[in-house]
Short mmCIF file of C-alpha atoms and ligand atoms in Angstrom, two decimals:
data_model
loop_
_atom_site.label_atom_id
_atom_site.label_comp_id
_atom_site.label_asym_id
_atom_site.label_seq_id
_atom_site.Cartn_x
_atom_site.Cartn_y
_atom_site.Cartn_z
CA MET A 17 2.20 44.99 -17.68
CA THR A 18 2.80 41.51 -19.17
CA LEU A 19 0.39 38.93 -19.53
CA THR A 20 2.27 35.55 -20.09
CA THR A 21 -0.98 33.05 -21.36
CA ILE A 22 -0.28 29.36 -21.16
CA GLU A 23 -0.37 29.77 -25.26
CA ARG A 24 2.23 32.38 -25.68
CA HIS A 25 4.31 30.72 -23.02
CA ILE A 26 4.10 27.29 -24.84
CA ILE A 27 5.22 29.49 -27.86
CA GLN A 28 8.21 30.94 -26.51
CA GLU A 29 9.20 27.51 -25.18
CA GLU A 30 9.09 25.87 -28.36
CA ARG A 31 10.64 29.16 -30.45
CA LYS A 32 13.72 27.74 -28.21
CA LEU A 33 14.06 24.45 -30.19
CA GLY A 34 14.55 26.09 -33.34
CA PRO A 35 11.84 25.54 -36.51
CA THR A 36 9.14 23.20 -35.38
CA THR A 37 6.08 22.78 -36.59
CA GLY A 38 3.96 23.60 -33.81
CA THR A 39 2.27 19.94 -33.73
CA PHE A 40 3.53 20.14 -29.74
CA THR A 41 2.42 23.14 -29.10
CA ASN A 42 -1.20 22.91 -30.30
CA LEU A 43 -1.18 19.48 -28.15
CA LEU A 44 -0.12 21.26 -25.36
CA TYR A 45 -3.07 23.78 -25.77
CA ASP A 46 -5.59 21.33 -26.42
CA ILE A 47 -4.78 19.72 -22.98
CA ALA A 48 -5.06 23.28 -21.56
CA VAL A 49 -8.27 23.70 -23.27
CA ALA A 50 -9.79 20.32 -21.77
CA ALA A 51 -8.80 21.23 -18.40
CA LYS A 52 -10.82 24.25 -18.45
CA VAL A 53 -13.74 22.19 -19.50
CA ILE A 54 -12.89 19.80 -16.89
CA SER A 55 -12.55 22.41 -14.20
CA ARG A 56 -16.06 24.12 -15.14
CA GLU A 57 -17.52 20.56 -14.35
CA VAL A 58 -15.89 20.36 -11.13
CA ARG A 59 -16.50 23.94 -9.88
CA ARG A 60 -20.40 22.89 -10.69
CA ALA A 61 -20.24 19.68 -8.66
CA GLY A 62 -23.02 19.55 -6.42
CA LEU A 63 -24.95 21.74 -8.55
CA ASN A 64 -25.10 18.96 -12.05
CA ASP A 65 -25.68 15.63 -11.56
CA ILE A 66 -21.89 14.60 -11.94
CA ILE A 67 -21.14 13.83 -7.88
CA GLY A 68 -21.23 10.44 -6.86
CA GLY A 69 -20.50 6.64 -8.49
CA THR A 70 -21.62 5.22 -12.04
CA GLY A 71 -22.26 1.96 -10.64
CA ASP A 72 -18.94 0.45 -12.29
CA VAL A 73 -16.32 -0.82 -11.35
CA ASN A 74 -12.68 0.20 -13.48
CA VAL A 75 -9.61 -1.94 -14.60
CA GLN A 76 -7.97 -1.25 -11.36
CA GLY A 77 -10.85 -2.38 -9.36
CA GLU A 78 -11.79 0.74 -8.71
CA SER A 79 -15.53 2.11 -8.17
CA VAL A 80 -15.55 4.70 -11.33
CA GLN A 81 -17.35 8.27 -10.67
CA LYS A 82 -19.01 10.23 -13.05
CA LEU A 83 -16.49 12.59 -13.42
CA ASP A 84 -13.96 10.08 -14.20
CA VAL A 85 -15.86 9.28 -17.20
CA TYR A 86 -16.71 12.69 -18.01
CA SER A 87 -13.04 13.59 -17.83
CA ASN A 88 -12.02 10.67 -19.56
CA GLU A 89 -14.27 10.99 -22.76
CA LEU A 90 -13.26 14.52 -22.75
CA LEU A 91 -9.39 14.31 -23.00
CA ILE A 92 -9.42 11.24 -25.34
CA GLY A 93 -11.73 12.71 -27.81
CA MET A 94 -10.00 16.20 -27.83
CA LEU A 95 -6.73 14.31 -28.03
CA SER A 96 -8.04 11.44 -30.63
CA ARG A 97 -9.43 14.16 -32.99
CA SER A 98 -6.48 16.28 -33.07
CA GLY A 99 -4.08 15.18 -35.81
CA ARG A 100 -1.25 15.33 -33.60
CA VAL A 101 -1.49 12.12 -31.08
CA CYS A 102 -1.81 8.52 -32.32
CA ALA A 103 -2.73 6.18 -29.26
CA VAL A 104 -4.22 7.51 -25.81
CA GLY A 105 -3.32 4.85 -22.44
CA SER A 106 -5.94 5.82 -20.17
CA GLU A 107 -6.49 5.18 -16.31
CA GLU A 108 -9.85 4.55 -17.29
CA LEU A 109 -9.61 1.66 -19.96
CA PRO A 110 -8.18 -1.62 -19.72
CA ARG A 111 -6.23 -0.95 -23.43
CA PRO A 112 -4.82 1.77 -25.31
CA VAL A 113 -7.03 4.10 -27.29
CA ILE A 114 -5.59 3.50 -31.05
CA VAL A 115 -6.07 6.65 -33.74
CA PRO A 116 -7.19 5.43 -36.87
CA GLU A 117 -4.96 6.48 -40.01
CA LYS A 118 -6.88 9.60 -40.79
CA TRP A 119 -6.52 11.24 -37.57
CA ALA A 120 -3.25 9.54 -36.19
CA GLY A 121 -0.25 12.10 -35.30
CA LYS A 122 3.12 11.76 -33.74
CA TYR A 123 2.56 11.80 -30.22
CA VAL A 124 1.15 9.20 -27.88
CA VAL A 125 -0.52 10.71 -24.53
CA ASN A 126 -0.88 8.80 -21.65
CA ILE A 127 -3.57 10.28 -18.97
CA ASP A 128 -5.16 9.80 -15.67
CA PRO A 129 -8.01 11.67 -16.51
CA LEU A 130 -8.84 12.29 -12.92
CA ASP A 131 -6.87 11.97 -10.00
CA GLY A 132 -8.14 11.21 -6.38
CA SER A 133 -12.12 10.79 -7.54
CA SER A 134 -12.80 9.77 -4.06
CA ASN A 135 -12.06 13.40 -3.23
CA ILE A 136 -14.95 14.37 -5.81
CA GLY A 137 -17.68 14.42 -3.24
CA VAL A 138 -16.28 15.62 -0.33
CA ASN A 139 -15.11 19.05 -2.38
CA ALA A 140 -11.51 18.39 -1.70
CA SER A 141 -8.65 18.95 -4.12
CA ILE A 142 -8.65 16.40 -7.44
CA GLY A 143 -6.44 16.66 -10.32
CA SER A 144 -5.92 15.56 -13.98
CA ILE A 145 -1.96 14.15 -14.76
CA PHE A 146 -0.72 13.96 -18.40
CA SER A 147 2.64 12.59 -19.99
CA ILE A 148 3.44 12.75 -23.89
CA LEU A 149 5.78 10.36 -25.33
CA PRO A 150 6.65 10.38 -29.34
CA LYS A 151 5.62 7.47 -31.18
CA LYS A 152 7.92 4.69 -31.29
CA SER A 153 6.40 2.03 -33.88
CA ASP A 154 7.30 2.41 -37.51
CA GLY A 155 3.84 2.79 -39.89
CA LYS A 156 0.95 5.36 -39.27
CA ILE A 157 -1.16 3.11 -37.20
CA ALA A 158 0.48 3.18 -33.52
CA GLN A 159 0.72 -0.27 -31.39
CA ASP A 160 -0.69 -0.82 -28.02
CA THR A 161 3.19 -0.88 -26.93
CA ASP A 162 3.94 2.84 -28.05
CA CYS A 163 2.24 3.41 -24.34
CA LEU A 164 4.43 1.37 -23.01
CA GLN A 165 7.60 3.64 -22.72
CA ALA A 166 10.07 4.17 -19.72
CA GLY A 167 9.50 7.93 -18.38
CA SER A 168 12.65 8.81 -19.69
CA GLN A 169 11.84 8.98 -23.08
CA GLN A 170 8.92 11.72 -22.31
CA LEU A 171 8.94 14.86 -24.00
CA GLY A 172 6.27 16.73 -21.61
CA ALA A 173 4.63 15.86 -18.41
CA GLY A 174 2.05 18.27 -16.31
CA TYR A 175 -1.25 18.19 -14.68
CA VAL A 176 -3.88 20.00 -13.75
CA MET A 177 -4.98 20.36 -10.12
CA TYR A 178 -8.70 21.56 -9.17
CA GLY A 179 -8.07 23.38 -5.85
CA SER A 180 -8.93 26.28 -4.16
CA SER A 181 -7.89 27.81 -7.38
CA THR A 182 -7.08 25.43 -10.73
CA VAL A 183 -3.75 25.28 -11.78
CA LEU A 184 -1.88 23.76 -14.55
CA VAL A 185 1.84 22.76 -13.99
CA TYR A 186 3.79 21.33 -16.78
CA SER A 187 7.52 20.81 -18.28
CA THR A 188 8.84 20.02 -21.55
CA GLY A 189 12.33 19.55 -19.82
CA HIS A 190 13.74 22.96 -19.93
CA GLY A 191 11.72 23.79 -16.18
CA VAL A 192 8.69 23.84 -14.38
CA TYR A 193 6.01 26.33 -15.01
CA GLY A 194 2.88 26.68 -13.37
CA PHE A 195 -0.28 28.55 -14.60
CA THR A 196 -3.02 29.87 -12.79
CA LEU A 197 -6.63 29.86 -14.16
CA ASP A 198 -8.56 33.26 -14.44
CA PRO A 199 -12.06 32.44 -14.34
CA THR A 200 -12.64 36.05 -15.42
CA VAL A 201 -10.96 35.89 -18.64
CA GLY A 202 -10.81 32.01 -19.32
CA GLU A 203 -7.28 31.84 -19.61
CA PHE A 204 -4.34 29.88 -17.78
CA VAL A 205 -1.54 32.78 -16.89
CA LEU A 206 1.57 32.51 -15.80
CA SER A 207 1.84 32.36 -12.02
CA HIS A 208 4.76 30.33 -11.12
CA ASN A 209 7.73 30.77 -13.17
CA GLN A 210 10.52 28.09 -13.30
CA ILE A 211 9.67 26.42 -9.94
CA ARG A 212 11.80 24.10 -8.04
CA PHE A 213 11.64 22.37 -4.65
CA PRO A 214 13.05 24.81 -2.27
CA ASP A 215 15.62 23.87 0.19
CA ARG A 216 14.05 23.16 3.31
CA CYS A 217 11.92 19.90 3.46
CA LYS A 218 8.49 20.97 5.73
CA TYR A 219 6.09 17.93 4.79
CA TYR A 220 5.91 14.23 4.35
CA SER A 221 2.84 12.73 2.88
CA ILE A 222 1.87 9.15 3.22
CA ASN A 223 -1.07 7.21 4.00
CA GLU A 224 -0.09 6.84 7.90
CA GLY A 225 -3.33 4.47 8.25
CA TYR A 226 -1.08 1.40 6.66
CA SER A 227 1.64 1.59 8.86
CA ALA A 228 0.81 -1.98 10.08
CA TYR A 229 1.68 -2.94 6.33
CA TRP A 230 4.49 -1.02 5.78
CA ASP A 231 7.62 -2.21 5.07
CA ALA A 232 11.33 -1.57 6.94
CA PRO A 233 12.35 1.28 4.94
CA THR A 234 9.25 2.62 5.07
CA ARG A 235 9.12 2.46 8.55
CA ASP A 236 12.72 3.60 9.47
CA PHE A 237 11.83 6.96 7.12
CA ILE A 238 8.96 8.06 8.86
CA ALA A 239 10.54 7.28 12.57
CA TRP A 240 13.05 9.29 11.00
CA ALA A 241 10.78 11.98 9.61
CA LYS A 242 9.13 12.14 13.15
CA SER A 243 12.60 12.66 15.15
CA VAL A 244 13.82 15.42 16.34
CA ASP A 245 17.19 16.99 15.06
CA LYS A 246 19.20 20.07 16.75
CA GLN A 247 19.08 22.01 13.20
CA GLY A 248 15.49 22.15 13.19
CA ARG A 249 15.08 20.83 10.03
CA ARG A 250 13.07 17.81 11.86
CA PRO A 251 10.34 16.54 12.74
CA LEU A 252 8.89 17.20 9.34
CA SER A 253 4.65 18.04 8.99
CA HIS A 254 2.72 15.34 8.12
CA ARG A 255 0.02 16.47 4.85
CA TYR A 256 -1.97 13.74 2.87
CA ILE A 257 -4.94 14.46 1.41
CA GLY A 258 -5.53 11.59 -0.52
CA ALA A 259 -5.05 13.10 -4.39
CA LEU A 260 -1.55 12.57 -5.57
CA VAL A 261 -1.79 15.91 -7.53
CA ALA A 262 -2.72 17.96 -4.51
CA ASP A 263 -0.36 16.12 -2.05
CA PHE A 264 2.37 16.65 -4.80
CA HIS A 265 1.67 20.04 -5.36
CA ARG A 266 1.82 21.16 -2.03
CA ASN A 267 5.03 19.47 -1.66
CA LEU A 268 6.63 21.07 -4.65
CA ILE A 269 6.11 24.36 -4.07
CA ASP A 270 6.71 24.14 0.35
CA GLY A 271 9.03 21.66 -0.18
CA GLY A 272 8.18 17.95 0.86
CA VAL A 273 8.44 14.09 0.31
CA PHE A 274 5.00 11.85 -0.91
CA LEU A 275 5.40 8.42 -0.03
CA TYR A 276 3.14 5.45 -1.27
CA PRO A 277 5.17 2.61 -0.85
CA ARG A 278 4.78 -1.30 -1.45
CA ASP A 279 3.38 -2.90 1.06
CA SER A 280 2.08 -6.17 2.66
CA ARG A 281 -1.51 -6.07 1.58
CA GLU A 282 -1.92 -8.66 -1.22
CA PRO A 283 -2.50 -8.48 -3.89
CA GLN A 284 -3.06 -5.28 -4.78
CA HIS A 285 -0.46 -3.33 -3.06
CA THR A 286 3.19 -5.43 -3.14
CA ASN A 287 4.06 -3.18 -5.85
CA GLY A 288 2.59 0.15 -4.08
CA LYS A 289 -1.11 1.37 -5.41
CA LEU A 290 0.02 4.29 -7.65
CA ARG A 291 0.17 3.66 -11.81
CA LEU A 292 3.58 4.14 -13.21
CA LEU A 293 2.51 5.02 -16.70
CA VAL A 294 -0.04 7.61 -15.82
CA GLU A 295 1.07 8.74 -12.24
CA ALA A 296 4.40 7.82 -11.42
CA ASN A 297 6.39 9.13 -14.86
CA PRO A 298 4.74 12.52 -15.11
CA ILE A 299 5.35 13.02 -11.61
CA ALA A 300 8.53 12.11 -11.46
CA PHE A 301 9.58 14.16 -14.86
CA LEU A 302 8.34 17.10 -13.23
CA ALA A 303 9.96 16.37 -10.12
CA GLU A 304 13.38 16.07 -11.55
CA GLN A 305 13.27 19.28 -13.65
CA ALA A 306 11.72 20.96 -10.17
CA GLY A 307 15.75 20.02 -8.81
CA GLY A 308 13.70 17.10 -7.00
CA THR A 309 14.01 12.95 -7.35
CA ALA A 310 11.41 10.44 -7.85
CA THR A 311 12.43 6.24 -6.88
CA THR A 312 11.03 3.34 -6.24
CA GLY A 313 13.05 3.26 -3.47
CA THR A 314 15.70 1.29 -5.31
CA GLU A 315 15.07 2.40 -9.37
CA ARG A 316 14.79 5.82 -10.13
CA ILE A 317 11.71 5.61 -11.57
CA LEU A 318 12.31 7.26 -15.12
CA ASP A 319 14.14 4.33 -15.80
CA VAL A 320 11.92 1.60 -14.67
CA VAL A 321 11.09 -0.25 -18.24
CA PRO A 322 7.09 -0.64 -18.35
CA SER A 323 5.85 -3.60 -19.19
CA ASP A 324 1.85 -3.22 -18.47
CA LEU A 325 -0.46 0.00 -18.99
CA HIS A 326 -1.58 -0.75 -15.51
CA GLN A 327 1.61 -1.57 -13.60
CA ARG A 328 1.94 -0.52 -10.74
CA VAL A 329 5.25 0.98 -8.34
CA PRO A 330 6.49 2.08 -5.46
CA LEU A 331 6.75 5.85 -5.56
CA VAL A 332 9.12 8.29 -2.97
CA VAL A 333 9.13 11.39 -4.85
CA GLY A 334 9.92 15.03 -3.36
CA ASN A 335 13.17 16.90 -2.19
CA ARG A 336 16.78 15.53 -3.00
CA ALA A 337 18.01 15.19 0.27
CA GLU A 338 14.97 13.63 1.92
CA VAL A 339 14.57 10.85 -1.06
CA ALA A 340 18.22 10.09 -0.98
CA THR A 341 17.81 9.14 3.03
CA TYR A 342 15.09 6.73 2.26
CA GLN A 343 17.06 5.06 -0.46
CA GLU A 344 19.97 4.79 1.96
CA PHE A 345 17.20 3.18 4.82
CA ALA A 346 16.38 0.66 1.38
CA ARG A 347 19.75 0.23 0.90
CA LYS A 348 20.18 -0.95 4.66
CA ALA A 349 17.44 -3.17 4.59
CA ALA A 350 18.62 -5.02 1.43
CA ALA A 351 22.11 -5.56 2.87
P1 LIG B 411 -8.52 7.61 -6.35
O1 LIG B 411 -8.51 8.19 -7.86
O2 LIG B 411 -9.16 6.19 -6.42
O3 LIG B 411 -8.85 8.38 -5.17
O4 LIG B 411 -7.22 7.26 -5.82
C1 LIG B 411 -6.27 8.23 -6.04
C2 LIG B 411 -4.59 7.94 -5.86
O5 LIG B 411 -4.66 7.05 -6.81
C3 LIG B 411 -3.52 9.00 -6.06
O6 LIG B 411 -4.18 10.16 -6.48
C4 LIG B 411 -3.85 8.92 -4.12
O7 LIG B 411 -2.50 9.48 -3.90
C5 LIG B 411 -3.64 7.63 -3.77
O8 LIG B 411 -4.63 6.90 -4.58
C6 LIG B 411 -4.55 7.48 -2.27
O9 LIG B 411 -4.39 6.26 -2.07
P2 LIG B 411 -5.23 6.01 -0.32
O10 LIG B 411 -6.60 6.41 -0.36
O11 LIG B 411 -4.61 4.19 -0.42
O12 LIG B 411 -4.21 6.36 0.66
#
């Protein structure tokens, strides 16, 4: 019996690229170790004093949860002292953490340390998201702008979902792989080899509560998703848990489209809600690697050039054919 642990898998994948220093392998492994620690805290939530808010509001204007702070500090601590990373951009911090020269490595990591934090208190799924980029600026010390790269520059991306089990899904541009944490041995073990969106799109995921604020392409797409077709491919079923990682993971495994479009709520949502660098880009990278698509409606997510660490972007991601239908509605609306 062969057990493929995440460490072994990462090394195998890196070998395919020829001689390497192993730095990238170790970086992914650092993230996996941090994920195990966060998973442990999540599994004990309710028993330890980790549920609830800190009383602070983050740069996004959202209330900060204790588990957000814990995950952020853990990931930043592990990455910035590894010797492999020169800058960390986090959803929780106004500016990137620039690693001092003696610890500075060649990679940049953008993170959403704990996505879906409003689910923490009700024991629903939450996740961590990461995006790995090369250092772009000259010199040993990174600049803030190293975090501001288009998604097409990503060397790797992934997420950890703390759900009914803890699952780590990642890609380095050669397919998408999923690992399930075996709590009895404390290892992530390969459970989903070469993940691809299934041909059939079963679900659409959107916060229907905001339908009064939607624009024309979103209204048209959702009406289409609910309509009956003769081949029996529609209506699609609706699923929405309010944590991008969990909604995307379900759609990736079972087929589906996730939407967080721009809407008319001023001023925050006129460009959607989700963050380009820590949510849309890594999820779009995985989606494309799994045979799907991710768009703002009019532009490929991975081509959007960022200007701000906390830039928001409309996101429509999932099965290729259904996302193309959304794009068609967007084209019609613009004509
Ligand atoms: P929180 O981390 O504040 O719970 O936000 C989660 C999130 O960024 C993303 O994971 C969800 O898909 C989306 O927001 C849910 O937003 P709505 O509550 O507006 O539907």
